[in-house]
Amino acid sequence: MKILIKNNDEKMSKEAAKIIINQINIKSNSVIGFATGGTPLGLYKELIIAYNEDNLDFTQMITFNLDEYVGLPKSHEQSYNKFMWDNLFNHINVKKENVNIPDGMVSDPEGFCKEYEKKIEEVGGIDIQILGIGRNGHIAFNEPGSEFDSRTRVVRLTEETIKDNSIFFEDIHDVPTKAITMGLGTIMEARKIILLARGNNKSDAINKLLNGLVTKEAPATVLKNHKNVTIIIDKEAAE
Ligand code: GLP
């Protein structure tokens, strides 16, 4: 694992953006796995700047998002679908048909998840997967206890995650209790992984990832078994 400690969010975002921009320059039809949450927002701003100022072309890029809440329509303020369009996709020239985000409203979630996996396989797998990390060490919505070989599936969120994510909802009872998430096995098949974390509320999860044993109780520790992971964190998360 390569670990980069940066002074602030802007420097973290620029470092991560450099890797993505380089990838798109080398292979215009790269398959990029995107993540939601506050942490990658700076990175998405940098990608928008690269599009506006350096004419970076995203028309061939294929995207797969990590997760989505079950029960939220795409138009919902807190859906991850809306998050991605508002914060990145609407501001670059990505093609709508190349964007893949789990749909939390499907009537057959199991079938949908199988299809999602098949689509990733059909385009040759994910070149770079971007990840954040939950305070409990989750990646995407793979909560503690998730199997290392898990695939895209419906999961139940822990109380801790529901509480953490409730800041974005009017009432904690509005937070969905289930989500569709790529599995740890799915994520581990990405050829390259970038994990971003900032703030001292992530330092415990980062400590376990860097210094702890590989255990299902801290799902991100599975990344120790991956050959090409870059961890970009700020000073607070590194404490
Ligand atoms: C959610 C997402 C994760 C994300 C995490 C941390 O639970 N499912 O993919 O990494 O939040 O979010 P933040 O970056 O806002 O701390």
XYZ file of C-alpha atoms and ligand atoms in Angstrom:
255
model
C 0.000 0.000 0.000
C 1.240 3.427 -0.886
C 0.399 6.032 1.773
C 0.386 9.742 1.037
C -0.227 12.225 3.846
C -1.255 15.661 2.631
C -1.588 18.954 4.475
C -5.163 19.642 3.500
C -8.192 18.593 1.500
C -7.140 20.545 -1.588
C -3.751 18.832 -1.759
C -5.394 15.413 -1.232
C -7.906 16.099 -3.981
C -5.249 17.317 -6.417
C -3.135 14.204 -5.813
C -6.093 11.901 -6.421
C -7.167 13.904 -9.477
C -3.681 13.552 -10.974
C -4.034 9.756 -10.900
C -7.507 9.784 -12.493
C -6.563 12.377 -15.135
C -3.465 10.381 -16.043
C -5.569 7.235 -16.379
C -8.089 8.958 -18.705
C -5.225 10.405 -20.756
C -3.651 6.978 -21.177
C -6.948 5.173 -21.841
C -9.892 7.357 -22.817
C -12.388 4.537 -22.273
C -11.204 3.869 -18.736
C -13.634 2.309 -16.308
C -13.732 4.421 -13.154
C -15.475 3.413 -9.952
C -16.870 6.473 -8.189
C -17.725 7.016 -4.541
C -20.044 9.393 -2.730
C -19.673 11.192 0.609
C -18.041 14.488 1.484
C -14.488 13.221 1.069
C -14.267 12.886 -2.740
C -15.993 16.241 -3.415
C -12.678 18.094 -3.811
C -11.487 15.445 -6.264
C -14.658 15.899 -8.338
C -14.055 19.658 -8.399
C -10.550 19.010 -9.757
C -11.935 16.747 -12.491
C -14.408 19.483 -13.479
C -11.502 21.959 -13.646
C -9.559 19.518 -15.853
C -12.583 19.339 -18.174
C -13.127 23.119 -18.320
C -9.562 24.327 -18.419
C -7.576 21.486 -19.983
C -10.289 20.024 -22.229
C -10.034 16.606 -20.613
C -12.424 14.429 -22.602
C -14.717 12.126 -20.618
C -16.898 10.982 -23.541
C -15.408 7.493 -23.566
C -15.182 7.046 -19.772
C -17.374 4.331 -18.275
C -18.418 4.727 -14.652
C -19.702 2.449 -11.906
C -20.760 3.837 -8.557
C -20.201 1.913 -5.378
C -23.589 2.093 -3.753
C -27.071 3.550 -3.396
C -29.748 3.684 -0.710
C -32.659 1.285 -1.145
C -35.957 3.123 -1.359
C -34.735 6.525 -2.540
C -35.753 7.541 -6.068
C -33.008 9.002 -8.286
C -34.512 12.464 -7.867
C -34.315 12.363 -4.041
C -32.024 15.053 -2.608
C -30.001 12.411 -0.741
C -29.842 9.734 -3.425
C -26.311 8.912 -4.494
C -27.526 9.146 -8.077
C -28.406 12.821 -7.588
C -25.164 13.393 -5.695
C -23.082 12.149 -8.627
C -24.962 14.152 -11.267
C -24.987 17.333 -9.144
C -21.357 17.148 -8.107
C -19.657 15.696 -11.169
C -21.476 14.161 -14.101
C -23.573 17.249 -15.021
C -20.382 19.309 -15.224
C -18.285 17.125 -17.554
C -18.986 15.526 -20.932
C -19.561 11.975 -19.676
C -22.190 10.128 -21.713
C -25.341 9.233 -19.814
C -25.311 5.711 -21.246
C -21.810 5.171 -19.827
C -22.873 6.004 -16.257
C -23.828 3.136 -13.967
C -25.209 3.749 -10.488
C -27.123 1.136 -8.469
C -30.867 1.780 -8.557
C -32.421 1.671 -5.117
C -35.959 1.456 -6.470
C -35.775 -1.713 -8.560
C -38.442 -4.349 -8.006
C -35.918 -7.182 -8.373
C -32.802 -6.060 -6.448
C -31.182 -9.487 -6.621
C -31.483 -9.621 -10.402
C -30.297 -6.028 -10.610
C -27.172 -6.789 -8.562
C -26.286 -9.778 -10.774
C -26.732 -7.606 -13.849
C -24.505 -4.871 -12.314
C -21.714 -7.388 -11.777
C -22.153 -8.672 -15.333
C -21.892 -5.145 -16.739
C -18.609 -4.517 -14.881
C -17.257 -7.766 -16.281
C -18.440 -6.994 -19.813
C -16.476 -3.728 -19.967
C -13.333 -5.504 -18.794
C -13.414 -4.618 -15.093
C -12.741 -1.417 -13.187
C -9.439 0.370 -13.888
C -9.490 2.658 -10.846
C -11.873 2.461 -7.908
C -12.180 5.521 -5.668
C -13.089 4.814 -2.054
C -13.897 6.721 1.105
C -14.061 5.016 4.482
C -16.710 4.947 7.188
C -15.826 5.567 10.828
C -16.441 1.866 11.464
C -14.069 0.928 8.656
C -16.740 0.251 6.053
C -15.969 0.728 2.377
C -18.945 1.438 0.116
C -21.682 0.009 2.342
C -19.787 -3.137 3.303
C -20.358 -2.971 7.028
C -18.282 -4.868 9.626
C -18.835 -8.596 9.197
C -19.066 -8.390 5.387
C -17.455 -11.349 3.640
C -14.241 -10.606 1.767
C -15.614 -12.387 -1.302
C -18.996 -10.596 -1.190
C -20.462 -9.300 -4.439
C -22.947 -6.544 -5.278
C -25.951 -7.106 -3.019
C -28.554 -5.573 -0.732
C -27.244 -4.902 2.776
C -28.632 -3.611 6.050
C -26.908 -0.505 7.436
C -25.575 -0.469 10.991
C -26.979 1.932 13.602
C -23.631 3.790 13.522
C -23.791 4.364 9.767
C -27.434 5.434 9.940
C -26.492 7.916 12.668
C -23.467 9.232 10.730
C -25.508 9.686 7.573
C -28.517 11.208 9.379
C -26.868 14.653 9.246
C -27.944 14.770 5.600
C -31.593 13.992 6.384
C -34.223 15.992 8.265
C -34.904 13.171 10.662
C -32.889 10.063 11.528
C -35.997 8.008 10.692
C -35.781 9.240 7.102
C -32.412 7.519 6.612
C -32.878 4.336 4.600
C -31.935 1.210 6.536
C -30.827 -0.742 3.491
C -28.572 -0.126 0.519
C -27.286 -1.794 -2.620
C -23.506 -1.977 -2.490
C -20.695 -3.412 -4.545
C -19.178 -6.231 -2.525
C -15.672 -6.396 -1.093
C -14.902 -9.059 -3.704
C -16.128 -6.722 -6.443
C -14.018 -3.821 -5.151
C -10.913 -6.008 -4.789
C -11.079 -6.876 -8.498
C -10.457 -3.241 -9.485
C -6.956 -2.974 -10.961
C -6.110 0.085 -8.889
C -7.730 1.496 -5.749
C -7.478 4.996 -4.283
C -8.794 5.436 -0.747
C -9.336 8.956 0.576
C -9.869 9.917 4.217
C -9.777 13.203 6.069
C -10.458 14.408 9.580
C -9.665 12.939 12.980
C -12.960 11.062 13.141
C -11.422 8.747 10.519
C -8.093 8.243 12.314
C -9.242 5.127 14.157
C -10.406 3.447 10.942
C -7.151 4.483 9.219
C -5.086 3.171 12.141
C -6.805 -0.219 11.857
C -6.285 -0.220 8.103
C -2.576 0.589 8.336
C -1.599 -1.167 11.545
C -4.282 -3.708 12.342
C -4.904 -7.297 11.343
C -6.922 -8.147 8.266
C -10.329 -8.817 9.755
C -13.960 -8.812 8.677
C -14.685 -6.529 11.644
C -12.759 -3.728 9.894
C -13.786 -4.270 6.253
C -11.247 -1.821 4.759
C -8.405 -4.045 6.036
C -9.148 -6.373 3.099
C -7.290 -3.767 0.996
C -4.017 -5.039 2.502
C -4.487 -8.036 0.203
C -4.635 -5.836 -2.913
C -1.519 -5.205 -5.029
C -2.204 -1.597 -6.058
C -3.746 0.608 -3.374
C -2.934 4.276 -2.802
C -4.176 5.777 0.451
C -4.392 9.558 0.454
C -5.151 11.101 3.833
C -4.844 14.417 5.607
C -2.788 15.057 8.752
C -5.827 14.690 11.024
C -6.773 11.268 9.666
C -3.107 10.241 9.950
C -2.863 11.160 13.629
C -21.074 6.484 3.184
C -20.706 5.838 1.848
C -19.238 5.468 1.790
C -18.392 6.643 2.241
C -18.740 6.998 3.672
C -17.896 8.119 4.229
O -21.409 5.569 4.151
N -21.478 4.675 1.570
O -18.913 5.090 0.463
O -17.038 6.324 2.132
O -20.098 7.375 3.695
O -18.403 9.363 3.830
P -17.702 10.744 4.075
O -16.710 10.886 2.969
O -18.800 11.767 3.933
O -17.092 10.721 5.404
